[in-house]
Coordinates of C-alpha atoms and ligand atoms in Angstrom, one line a residue:
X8 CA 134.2 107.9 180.8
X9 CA 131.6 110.1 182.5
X10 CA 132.2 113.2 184.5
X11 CA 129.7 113.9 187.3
X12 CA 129.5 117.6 189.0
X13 CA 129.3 117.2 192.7
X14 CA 126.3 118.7 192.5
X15 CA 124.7 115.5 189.9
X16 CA 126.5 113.1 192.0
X17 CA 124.5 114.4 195.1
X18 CA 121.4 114.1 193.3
X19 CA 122.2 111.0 192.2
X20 CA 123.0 109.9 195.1
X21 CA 120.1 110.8 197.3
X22 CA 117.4 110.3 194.7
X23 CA 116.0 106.9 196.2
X24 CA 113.1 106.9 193.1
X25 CA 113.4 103.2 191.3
X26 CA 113.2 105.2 188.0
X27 CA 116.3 106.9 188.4
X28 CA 118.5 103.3 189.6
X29 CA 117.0 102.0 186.5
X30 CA 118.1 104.7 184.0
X31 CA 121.6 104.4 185.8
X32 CA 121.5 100.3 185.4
X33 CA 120.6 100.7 181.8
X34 CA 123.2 103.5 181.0
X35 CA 126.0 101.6 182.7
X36 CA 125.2 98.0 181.4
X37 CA 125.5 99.6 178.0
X38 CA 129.0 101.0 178.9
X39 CA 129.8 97.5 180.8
X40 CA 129.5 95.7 177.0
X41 CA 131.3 98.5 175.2
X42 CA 134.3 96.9 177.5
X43 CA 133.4 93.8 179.0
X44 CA 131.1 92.4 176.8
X45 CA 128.2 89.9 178.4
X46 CA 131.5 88.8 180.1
X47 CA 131.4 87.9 184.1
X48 CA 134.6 87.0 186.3
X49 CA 134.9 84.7 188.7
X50 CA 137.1 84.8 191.7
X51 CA 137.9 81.9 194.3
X52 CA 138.1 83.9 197.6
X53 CA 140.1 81.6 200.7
X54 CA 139.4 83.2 203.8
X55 CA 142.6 81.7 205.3
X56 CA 143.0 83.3 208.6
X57 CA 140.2 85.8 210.6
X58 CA 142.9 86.5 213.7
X59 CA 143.0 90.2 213.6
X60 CA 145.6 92.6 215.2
X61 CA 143.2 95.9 213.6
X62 CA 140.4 96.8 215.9
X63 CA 137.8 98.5 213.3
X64 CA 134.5 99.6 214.8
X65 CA 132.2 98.1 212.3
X66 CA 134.0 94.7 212.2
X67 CA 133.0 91.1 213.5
X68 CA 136.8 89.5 213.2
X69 CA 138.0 93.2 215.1
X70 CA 140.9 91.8 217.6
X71 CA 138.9 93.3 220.7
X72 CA 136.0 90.9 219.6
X73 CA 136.7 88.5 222.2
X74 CA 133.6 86.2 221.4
X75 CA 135.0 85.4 217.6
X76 CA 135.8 81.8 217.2
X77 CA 139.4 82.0 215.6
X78 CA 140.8 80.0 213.0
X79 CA 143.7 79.7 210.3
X80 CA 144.4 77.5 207.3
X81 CA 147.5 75.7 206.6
X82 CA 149.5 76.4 203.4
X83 CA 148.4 72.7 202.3
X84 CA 145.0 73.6 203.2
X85 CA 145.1 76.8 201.2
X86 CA 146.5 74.8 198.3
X87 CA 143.9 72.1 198.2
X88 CA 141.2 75.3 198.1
X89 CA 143.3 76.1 195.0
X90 CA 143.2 72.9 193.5
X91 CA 139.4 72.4 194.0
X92 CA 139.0 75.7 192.6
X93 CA 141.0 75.1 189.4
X94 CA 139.0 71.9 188.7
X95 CA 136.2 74.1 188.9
X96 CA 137.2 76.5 186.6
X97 CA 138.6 79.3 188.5
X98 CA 141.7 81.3 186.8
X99 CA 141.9 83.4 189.9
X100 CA 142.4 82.8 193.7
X101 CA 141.9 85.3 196.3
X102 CA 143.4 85.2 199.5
X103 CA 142.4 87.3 202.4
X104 CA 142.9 87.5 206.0
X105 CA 142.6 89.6 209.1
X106 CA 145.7 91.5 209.9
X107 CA 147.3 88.2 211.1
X108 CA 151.5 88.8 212.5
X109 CA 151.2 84.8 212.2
X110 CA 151.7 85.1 208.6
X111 CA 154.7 86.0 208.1
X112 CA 156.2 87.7 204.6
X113 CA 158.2 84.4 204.9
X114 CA 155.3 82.6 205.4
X115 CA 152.5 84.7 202.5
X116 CA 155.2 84.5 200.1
X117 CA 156.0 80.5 200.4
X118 CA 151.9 80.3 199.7
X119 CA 151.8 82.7 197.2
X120 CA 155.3 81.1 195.1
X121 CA 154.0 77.5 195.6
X122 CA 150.1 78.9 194.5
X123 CA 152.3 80.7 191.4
X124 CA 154.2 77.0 190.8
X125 CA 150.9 75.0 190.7
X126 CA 148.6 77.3 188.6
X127 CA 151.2 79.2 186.4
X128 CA 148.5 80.3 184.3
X129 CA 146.2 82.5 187.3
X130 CA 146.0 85.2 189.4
X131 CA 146.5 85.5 192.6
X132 CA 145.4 88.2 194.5
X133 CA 146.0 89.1 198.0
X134 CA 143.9 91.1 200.7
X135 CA 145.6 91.2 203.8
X136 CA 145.9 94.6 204.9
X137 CA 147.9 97.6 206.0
X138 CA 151.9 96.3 205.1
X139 CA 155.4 98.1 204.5
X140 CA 156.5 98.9 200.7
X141 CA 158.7 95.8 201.1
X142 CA 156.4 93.3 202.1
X143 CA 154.0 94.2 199.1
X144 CA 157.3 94.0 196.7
X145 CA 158.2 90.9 198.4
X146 CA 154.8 89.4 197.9
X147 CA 154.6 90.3 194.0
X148 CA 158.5 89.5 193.8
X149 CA 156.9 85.4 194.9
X150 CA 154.2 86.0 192.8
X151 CA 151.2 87.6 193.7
X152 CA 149.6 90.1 191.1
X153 CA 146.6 92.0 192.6
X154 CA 145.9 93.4 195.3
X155 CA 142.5 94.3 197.5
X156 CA 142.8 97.3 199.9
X157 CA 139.6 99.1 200.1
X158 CA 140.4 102.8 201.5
X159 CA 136.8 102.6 203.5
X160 CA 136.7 106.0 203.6
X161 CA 138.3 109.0 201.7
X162 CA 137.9 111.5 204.5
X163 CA 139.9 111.4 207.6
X164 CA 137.7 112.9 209.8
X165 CA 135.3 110.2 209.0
X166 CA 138.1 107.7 208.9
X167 CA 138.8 108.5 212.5
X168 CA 135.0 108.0 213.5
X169 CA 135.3 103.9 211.5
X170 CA 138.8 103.3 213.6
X171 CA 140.8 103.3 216.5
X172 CA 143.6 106.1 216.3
X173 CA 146.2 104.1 215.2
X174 CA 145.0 103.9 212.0
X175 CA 144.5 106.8 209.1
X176 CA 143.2 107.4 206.0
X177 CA 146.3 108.8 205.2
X178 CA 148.6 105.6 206.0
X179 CA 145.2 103.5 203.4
X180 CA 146.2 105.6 200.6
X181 CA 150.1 105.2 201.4
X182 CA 149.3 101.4 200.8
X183 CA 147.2 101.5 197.8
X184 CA 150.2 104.1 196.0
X185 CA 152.8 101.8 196.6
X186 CA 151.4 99.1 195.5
X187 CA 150.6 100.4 192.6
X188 CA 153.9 101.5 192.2
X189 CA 155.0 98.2 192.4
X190 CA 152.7 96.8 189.7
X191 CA 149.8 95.7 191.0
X192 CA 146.5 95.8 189.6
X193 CA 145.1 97.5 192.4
X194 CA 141.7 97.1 194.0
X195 CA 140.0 99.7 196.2
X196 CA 136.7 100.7 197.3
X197 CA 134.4 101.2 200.7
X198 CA 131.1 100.5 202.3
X199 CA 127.9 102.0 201.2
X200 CA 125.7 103.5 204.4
X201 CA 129.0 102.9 207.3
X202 CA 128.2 105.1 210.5
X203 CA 128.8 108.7 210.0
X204 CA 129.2 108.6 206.3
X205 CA 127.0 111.9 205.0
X206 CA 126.6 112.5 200.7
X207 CA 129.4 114.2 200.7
X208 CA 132.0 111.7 202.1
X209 CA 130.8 109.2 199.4
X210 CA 131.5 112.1 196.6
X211 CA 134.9 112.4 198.4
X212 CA 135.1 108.7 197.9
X213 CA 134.6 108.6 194.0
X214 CA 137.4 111.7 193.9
X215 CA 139.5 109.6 195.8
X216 CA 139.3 106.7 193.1
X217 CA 139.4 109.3 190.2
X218 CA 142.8 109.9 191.5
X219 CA 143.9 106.5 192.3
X220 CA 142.5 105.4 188.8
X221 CA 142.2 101.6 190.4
X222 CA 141.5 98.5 188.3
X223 CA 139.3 97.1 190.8
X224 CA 136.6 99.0 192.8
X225 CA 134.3 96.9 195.6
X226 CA 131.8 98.6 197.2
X227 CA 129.2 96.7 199.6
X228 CA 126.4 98.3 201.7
X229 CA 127.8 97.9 205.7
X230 CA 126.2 95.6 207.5
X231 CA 125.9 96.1 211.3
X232 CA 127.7 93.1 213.8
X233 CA 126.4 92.7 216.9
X234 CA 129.7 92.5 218.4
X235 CA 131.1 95.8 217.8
X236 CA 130.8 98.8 219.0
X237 CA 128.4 99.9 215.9
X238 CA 125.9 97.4 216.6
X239 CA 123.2 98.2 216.2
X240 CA 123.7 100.9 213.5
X241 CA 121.5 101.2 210.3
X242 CA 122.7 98.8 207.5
X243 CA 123.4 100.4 204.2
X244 CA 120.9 100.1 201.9
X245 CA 120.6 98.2 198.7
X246 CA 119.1 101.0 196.7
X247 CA 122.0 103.4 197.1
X248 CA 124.5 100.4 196.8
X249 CA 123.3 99.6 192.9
X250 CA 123.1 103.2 192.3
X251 CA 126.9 103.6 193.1
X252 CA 127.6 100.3 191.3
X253 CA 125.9 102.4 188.4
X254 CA 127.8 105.2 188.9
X255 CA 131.2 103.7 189.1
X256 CA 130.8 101.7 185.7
X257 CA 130.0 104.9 184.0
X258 CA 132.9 106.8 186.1
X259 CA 135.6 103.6 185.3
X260 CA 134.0 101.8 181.8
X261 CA 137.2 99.8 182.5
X262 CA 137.0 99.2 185.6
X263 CA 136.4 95.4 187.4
X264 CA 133.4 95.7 189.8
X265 CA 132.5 92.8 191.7
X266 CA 128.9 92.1 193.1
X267 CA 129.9 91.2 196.6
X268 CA 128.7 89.1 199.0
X269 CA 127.6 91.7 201.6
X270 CA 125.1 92.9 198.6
X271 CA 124.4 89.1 198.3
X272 CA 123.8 89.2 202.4
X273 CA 121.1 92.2 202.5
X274 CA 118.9 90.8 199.2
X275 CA 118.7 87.5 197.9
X276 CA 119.1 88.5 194.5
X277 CA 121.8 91.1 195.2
X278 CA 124.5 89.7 193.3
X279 CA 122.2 89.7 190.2
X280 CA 121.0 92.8 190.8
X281 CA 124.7 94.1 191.2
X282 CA 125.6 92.7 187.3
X283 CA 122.8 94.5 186.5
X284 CA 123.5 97.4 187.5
X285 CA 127.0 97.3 186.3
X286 CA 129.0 94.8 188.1
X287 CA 130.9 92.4 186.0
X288 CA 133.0 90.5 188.8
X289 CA 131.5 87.5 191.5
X290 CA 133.8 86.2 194.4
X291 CA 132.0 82.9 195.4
X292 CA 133.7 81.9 198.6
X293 CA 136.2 78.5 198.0
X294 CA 136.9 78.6 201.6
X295 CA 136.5 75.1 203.5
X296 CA 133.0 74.4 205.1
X297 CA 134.2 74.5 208.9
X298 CA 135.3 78.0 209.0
X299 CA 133.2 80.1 206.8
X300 CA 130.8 80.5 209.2
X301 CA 133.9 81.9 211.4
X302 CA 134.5 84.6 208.9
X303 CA 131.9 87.1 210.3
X304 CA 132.3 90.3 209.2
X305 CA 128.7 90.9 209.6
X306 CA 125.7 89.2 210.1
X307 CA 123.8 86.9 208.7
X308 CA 126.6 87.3 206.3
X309 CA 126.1 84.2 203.5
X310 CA 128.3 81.4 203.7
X311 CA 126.9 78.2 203.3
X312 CA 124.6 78.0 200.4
X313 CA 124.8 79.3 197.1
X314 CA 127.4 82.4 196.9
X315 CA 130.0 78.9 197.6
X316 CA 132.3 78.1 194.8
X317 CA 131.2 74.4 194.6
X318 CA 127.5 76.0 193.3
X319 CA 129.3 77.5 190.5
X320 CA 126.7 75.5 188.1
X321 CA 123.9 77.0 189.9
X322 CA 125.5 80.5 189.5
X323 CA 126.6 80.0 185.8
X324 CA 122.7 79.9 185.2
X325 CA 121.7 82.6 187.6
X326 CA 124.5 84.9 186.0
X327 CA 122.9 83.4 182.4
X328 CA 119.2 84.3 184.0
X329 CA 120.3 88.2 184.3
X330 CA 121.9 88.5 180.7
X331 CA 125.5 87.8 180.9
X332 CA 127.8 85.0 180.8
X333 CA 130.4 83.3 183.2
X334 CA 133.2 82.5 181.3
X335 CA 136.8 80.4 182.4
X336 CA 139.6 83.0 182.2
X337 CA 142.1 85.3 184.4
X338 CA 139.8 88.3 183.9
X339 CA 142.4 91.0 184.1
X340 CA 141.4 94.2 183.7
X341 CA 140.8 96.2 180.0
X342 CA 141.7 99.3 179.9
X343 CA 140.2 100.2 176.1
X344 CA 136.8 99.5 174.7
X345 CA 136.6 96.4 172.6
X346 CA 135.5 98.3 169.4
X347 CA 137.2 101.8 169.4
Ligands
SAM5 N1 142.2 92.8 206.6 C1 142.0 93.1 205.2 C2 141.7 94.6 205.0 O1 141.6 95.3 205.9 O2 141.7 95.0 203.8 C3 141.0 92.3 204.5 C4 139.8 91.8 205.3 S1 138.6 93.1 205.7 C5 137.6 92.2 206.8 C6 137.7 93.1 204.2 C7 136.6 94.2 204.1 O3 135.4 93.8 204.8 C8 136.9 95.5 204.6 O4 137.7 96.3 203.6 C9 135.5 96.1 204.9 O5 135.2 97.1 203.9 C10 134.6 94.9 204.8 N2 133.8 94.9 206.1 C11 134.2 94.7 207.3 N3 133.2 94.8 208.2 C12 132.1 95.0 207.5 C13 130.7 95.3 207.8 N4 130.3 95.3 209.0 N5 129.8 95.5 206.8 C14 130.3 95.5 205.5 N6 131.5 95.3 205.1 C15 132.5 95.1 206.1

């Protein structure tokens, strides 16, 4: 587990020269098969709802975008993306939402217990947002065991400049301790290049997670929507996005990284690229066709080709093509090296 300085970190992170992201790639794939093996896991994420009562600036499904095309699935709908996703190999389903009041905790644990009765032997994680302590221990009481809550940002002055002011930083980490509490394997994790975000919010960032210690970290570069009030804005870049990908694998050896779809979005080989660097997690999306396109976080985000969990052939080779190995299983998270 390495220790930056602040000052390394700082270096690191503003040294755009494609010899330094390649020492980092090289240093953290090493560290990556200490833990992980050539081993990548696959996740089937079901976009089941993008209603949104959360109005973040840099956000396509933001409630006050009144020109998104809303949608939600039906639990039997959710549970067919399940079953598909089973038959093709998928140990792990991951649901996630806008912050939807539709779903109740009545209604999110019914689909997470009937999810848990079909598929006793996979994960299901959830990623629906800000809740009270006793909806996340209602949800893992039905059956859920992860959950995804990136923190966006560490700093609350910058959180405030990302979101309206009923939302904090402060109430994020509130979320992310109590669920880990509870017994979640936790995920965390921000966008790379949001508005505002200087060198040394992102070094507050990786504090933050030294703290939290999560088991999941996803980081993607932000991508600018022209419906929001950020349009617009520079996207993040995919240069500084590997080299944090880098960085986090040497901080957390143990840690599940995914290469996400907005790094996917911003280079056609992003995902690849992301293993490469250190990433050891993909999410294609098991979503049905008609609404993935209505899931727009950002433009031009992908969502009808390749990153879909029906091409999981096609990605099997590309993962094969950059050294590593998809391979049918739960992927929890290991906490020791393989060989002390
Ligand atoms: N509502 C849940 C939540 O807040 O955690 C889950 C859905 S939310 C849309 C999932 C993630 O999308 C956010 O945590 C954010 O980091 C990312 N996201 C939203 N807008 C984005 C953008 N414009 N560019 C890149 N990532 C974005």
């Amino acid at each position: 587990m390495r220790d930056f300085s602040d000052i390394e970190l700082k270096e690191l992170l503003e040294n755009d020269s494609p010899e330094t992201a390649s020492d980092l790639a090289a240093e953290a794939d090493a560290i990556r098969r200490q833990y992980y093996s050539d081993e990548v896991y696959i996740r089937g994420l079901i976009e089941f709802s993008n209603y949104c009562k959360n109005n973040c600036y840099y956000c396509g499904i933001r409630g006050g975008n009144t020109g998104a095309v809303r949608y939600r699935l039906t639990k039997e709908e959710i549970l067919s993306c399940c079953q598909e996703g089973y038959d093709l190999g998928f140990r792990t389903f991951v649901l996630q939402s806008g912050e939807d009041p539709y779903f109740s905790d009545e209604k999110i644990c019914g689909i997470v217990a009937a999810i848990r009765h079909e598929h006793p032997d996979c994960a299901i994680t959830l990623s629906i947002g800000e809740k009270p302590r006793e909806s996340y221990q209602a949800y893992y009481d039905a059956g859920a065991n992860r959950y995804l809550l990136r923190h966006e940002t560490a700093s609350e002055e910058h959180y405030q400049k990302l979101h309206p002011k009923e939302m904090s930083a402060s109430e994020r980490k509130r979320c992310l301790s109590d669920l880990k509490e509870i017994g979640y394997q936790v995920g965390s994790g921000f966008m790379v290049g949001s508005p505002y975000q200087t060198t040394e919010h992102l070094i507050q960032d990786l504090r933050f997670l030294q703290e939290l210690e999560p088991d999941m970290i996803g980081i993607g570069p932000y991508i600018s929507h022209g419906e929001t009030p950020f349009a617009g804005c520079e996207n993040g870049t995919l240069s500084q996005t590997l080299r944090l990908v880098s960085i986090l694998r040497l901080m957390f050896p143990y840690a599940l990284i995914p290469a996400t779809t907005a790094l996917g979005t911003i280079h056609p080989r992003g995902r690849e690229l992301g293993l490469q660097a250190g990433a050891n997690v993909v999410m294609p999306n098991l979503s049905p066709m008609r609404v993935r396109k209505l899931y727009d976080l950002y433009e031009n985000k992908i969502s009808t080709g390749e990153e879909a969990a029906q091409s999981v052939d096609l990605l099997r080779k590309q993962v094969v093509s950059a050294g590593y190995r998809v391979v049918e299983a739960r992927g929890d998270v290991k906490r020791d090296k393989l060989i002390p």
